[in-house]
XYZ file of C-alpha atoms in Angstrom:
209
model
C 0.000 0.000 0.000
C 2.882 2.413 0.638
C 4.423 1.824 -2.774
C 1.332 2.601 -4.324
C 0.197 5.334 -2.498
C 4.201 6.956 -2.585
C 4.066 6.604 -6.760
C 0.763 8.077 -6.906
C 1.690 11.210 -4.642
C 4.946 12.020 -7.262
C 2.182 12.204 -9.517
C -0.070 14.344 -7.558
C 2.656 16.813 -7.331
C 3.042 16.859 -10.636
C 1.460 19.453 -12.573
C 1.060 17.726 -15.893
C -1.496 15.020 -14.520
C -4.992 15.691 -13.892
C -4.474 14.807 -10.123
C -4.333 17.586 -7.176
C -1.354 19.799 -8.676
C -2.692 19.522 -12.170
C -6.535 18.784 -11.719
C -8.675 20.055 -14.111
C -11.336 22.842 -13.605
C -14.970 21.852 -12.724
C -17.768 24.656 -15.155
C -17.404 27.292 -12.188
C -13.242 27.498 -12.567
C -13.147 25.291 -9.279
C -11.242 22.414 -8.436
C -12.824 18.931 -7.111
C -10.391 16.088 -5.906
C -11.347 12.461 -6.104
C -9.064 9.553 -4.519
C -9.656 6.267 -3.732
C -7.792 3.337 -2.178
C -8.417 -0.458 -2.262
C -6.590 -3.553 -0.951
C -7.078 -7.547 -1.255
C -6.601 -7.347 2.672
C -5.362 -4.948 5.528
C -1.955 -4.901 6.099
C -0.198 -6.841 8.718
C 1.541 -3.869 10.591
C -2.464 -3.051 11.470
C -4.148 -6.208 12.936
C -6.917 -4.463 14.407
C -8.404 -3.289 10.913
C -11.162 -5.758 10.221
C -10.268 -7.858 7.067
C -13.942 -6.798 5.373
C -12.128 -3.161 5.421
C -10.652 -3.006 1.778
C -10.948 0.339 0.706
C -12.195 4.101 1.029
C -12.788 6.217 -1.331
C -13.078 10.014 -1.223
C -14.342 13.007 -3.275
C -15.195 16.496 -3.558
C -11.475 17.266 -2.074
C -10.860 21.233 -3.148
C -7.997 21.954 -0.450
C -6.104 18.486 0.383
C -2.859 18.696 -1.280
C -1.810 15.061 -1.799
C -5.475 12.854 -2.005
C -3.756 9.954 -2.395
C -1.867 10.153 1.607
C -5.830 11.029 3.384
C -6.771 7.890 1.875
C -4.136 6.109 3.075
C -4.508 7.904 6.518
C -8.002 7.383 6.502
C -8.285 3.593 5.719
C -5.619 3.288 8.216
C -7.881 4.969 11.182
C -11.594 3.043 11.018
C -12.512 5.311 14.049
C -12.223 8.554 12.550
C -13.524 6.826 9.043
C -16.288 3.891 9.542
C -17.647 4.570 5.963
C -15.990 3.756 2.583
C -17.080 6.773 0.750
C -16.583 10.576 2.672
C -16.711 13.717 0.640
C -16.290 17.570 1.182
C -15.293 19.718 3.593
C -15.652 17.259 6.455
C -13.292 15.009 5.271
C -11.212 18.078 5.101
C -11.789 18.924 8.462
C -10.660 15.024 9.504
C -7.507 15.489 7.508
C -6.416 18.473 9.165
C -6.884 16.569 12.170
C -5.368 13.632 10.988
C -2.147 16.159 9.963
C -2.608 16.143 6.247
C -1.416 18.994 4.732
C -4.065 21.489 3.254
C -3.788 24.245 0.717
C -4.934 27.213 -0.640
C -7.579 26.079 -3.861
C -5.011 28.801 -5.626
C -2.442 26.308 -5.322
C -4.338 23.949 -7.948
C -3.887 26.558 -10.593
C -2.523 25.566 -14.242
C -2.345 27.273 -17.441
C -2.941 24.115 -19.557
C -5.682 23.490 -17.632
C -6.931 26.775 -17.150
C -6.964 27.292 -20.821
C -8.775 24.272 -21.240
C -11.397 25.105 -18.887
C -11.862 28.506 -20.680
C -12.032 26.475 -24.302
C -14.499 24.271 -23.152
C -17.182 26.281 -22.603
C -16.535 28.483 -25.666
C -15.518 32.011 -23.863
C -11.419 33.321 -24.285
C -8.839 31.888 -22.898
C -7.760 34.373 -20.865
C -8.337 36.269 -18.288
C -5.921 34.133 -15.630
C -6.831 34.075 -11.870
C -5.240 36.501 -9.857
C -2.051 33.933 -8.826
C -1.247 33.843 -12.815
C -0.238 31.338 -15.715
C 2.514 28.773 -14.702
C 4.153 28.066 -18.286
C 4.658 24.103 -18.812
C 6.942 22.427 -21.512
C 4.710 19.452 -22.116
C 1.423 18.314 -22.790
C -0.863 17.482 -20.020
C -1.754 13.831 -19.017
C -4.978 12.226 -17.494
C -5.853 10.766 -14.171
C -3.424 8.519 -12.110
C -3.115 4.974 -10.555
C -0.673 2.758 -9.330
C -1.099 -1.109 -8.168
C 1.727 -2.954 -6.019
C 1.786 -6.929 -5.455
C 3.674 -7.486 -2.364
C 5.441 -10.735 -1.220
C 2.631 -11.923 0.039
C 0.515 -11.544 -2.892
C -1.783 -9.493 -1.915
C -2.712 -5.911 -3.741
C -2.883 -2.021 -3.230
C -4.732 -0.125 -5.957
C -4.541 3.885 -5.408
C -6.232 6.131 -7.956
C -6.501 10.172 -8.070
C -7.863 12.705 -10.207
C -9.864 15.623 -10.632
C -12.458 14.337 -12.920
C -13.842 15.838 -16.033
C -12.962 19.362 -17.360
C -16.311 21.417 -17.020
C -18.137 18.825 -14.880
C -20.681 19.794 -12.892
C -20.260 20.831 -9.457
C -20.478 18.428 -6.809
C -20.435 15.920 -9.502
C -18.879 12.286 -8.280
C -16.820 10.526 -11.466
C -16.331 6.816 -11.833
C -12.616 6.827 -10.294
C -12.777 5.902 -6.632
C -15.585 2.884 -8.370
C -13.020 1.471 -11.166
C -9.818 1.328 -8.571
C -12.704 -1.794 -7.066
C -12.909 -3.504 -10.555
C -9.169 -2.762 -10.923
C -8.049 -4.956 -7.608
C -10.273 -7.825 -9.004
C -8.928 -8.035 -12.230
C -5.468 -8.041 -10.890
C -6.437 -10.745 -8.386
C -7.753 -13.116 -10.915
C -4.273 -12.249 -13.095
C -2.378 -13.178 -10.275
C -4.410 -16.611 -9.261
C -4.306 -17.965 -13.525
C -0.308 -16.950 -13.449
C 0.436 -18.863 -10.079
C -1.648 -21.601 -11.600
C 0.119 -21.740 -15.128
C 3.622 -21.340 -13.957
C 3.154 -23.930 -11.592
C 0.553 -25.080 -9.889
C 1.174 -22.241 -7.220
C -1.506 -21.085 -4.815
C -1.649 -17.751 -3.160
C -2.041 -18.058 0.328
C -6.346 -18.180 1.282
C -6.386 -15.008 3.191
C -4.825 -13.232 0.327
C -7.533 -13.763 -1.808
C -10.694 -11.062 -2.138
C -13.378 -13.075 -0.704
């Protein structure tokens, strides 16, 4: 889970992904986070998180700078999360509690995306918001993921984005649901490869039940 969630925070800080740093603009010029985590079963360094616990997801983020770590933090504390799926400003208030770092919703801000936002609905490019352009070099990529198989065979999936250019706001996109699908399609890779390659057999309490 660390591995996954430390590859997908590079990319959150990264400005030419649409995750956190470079999210895209929802049709009012804001910015809406959406993160999600899922796991085949807790992780052994937490033996009190109940193994029917594999995942949280979380949307509607507009001032958590890396998603991808509340997640993490979240899953990894059932009493201040019970529920798999939070959103807005009170899981904001959780994460501040939790120590997460917040930010100013300036500090989403790119041109590329900006520009995008502008194009979308047909009106000029320009004028910027108050903090300015920030010039990039490349083209702009989509949302993120990253999965990690550890020794035991057993999976993280971490996902993060900021949705769909123009969405609606308050609008929830399919990300924190396909990270689910994502975990079980991996799973079922990783039981027909142990069976070709030998007969192998991950260990029962690996498995997604």
């Amino acid at each position: 889970m660390d591995a996954a969630v430390a590859a997908v925070r590079v990319m959150e800080d990264c400005p030419l992904f649409n995750a956190s740093k470079g999210a895209v603009f929802n049709i009012e010029g804001k910015n809406e986070l959406e993160t999600s985590i899922m796991l085949s079963r807790p992780p052994l360094s937490h033996p009190e998180i109940s193994p029917t616990r594999r995942g949280i997801a979380l949307t509607l983020l507009t001032r958590v700078k890396n998603p991808a770590n509340l997640a993490r933090a979240l899953y990894l504390s059932p009493s201040s999360s019970p529920h798999p799926f939070l959103s807005g400003a009170n899981v904001e208030a959780i994460a501040e509690s939790l120590g997460e770092t917040l930010v100013d919703p300036s500090y989403f801000f790119t041109e590329h995306r900006w520009r995008e936002h502008r194009r979308g609905l047909g009106l000029p490019e320009e004028p910027f918001p108050e903090n300015g352009p920030t010039a990039l070099d490349s083209f702009p990529t989509g949302t993120v993921g990253a999965v990690a198989l550890d020794s035991r065979g057993c999976i993280a999936a971490v996902t993060s984005t900021g949705g769909r250019t123009n969405k609606l706001v308050g609008q929830m996109r399919n990300g924190p649901k396909w990270v689910v699908v994502l975990v079980l399609l991996v799973s079922q890779v990783r039981v027909m490869v142990r069976g070709l390659i030998g007969g192998g057999r991950c260990p029962e309490d690996c498995l997604l039940r």
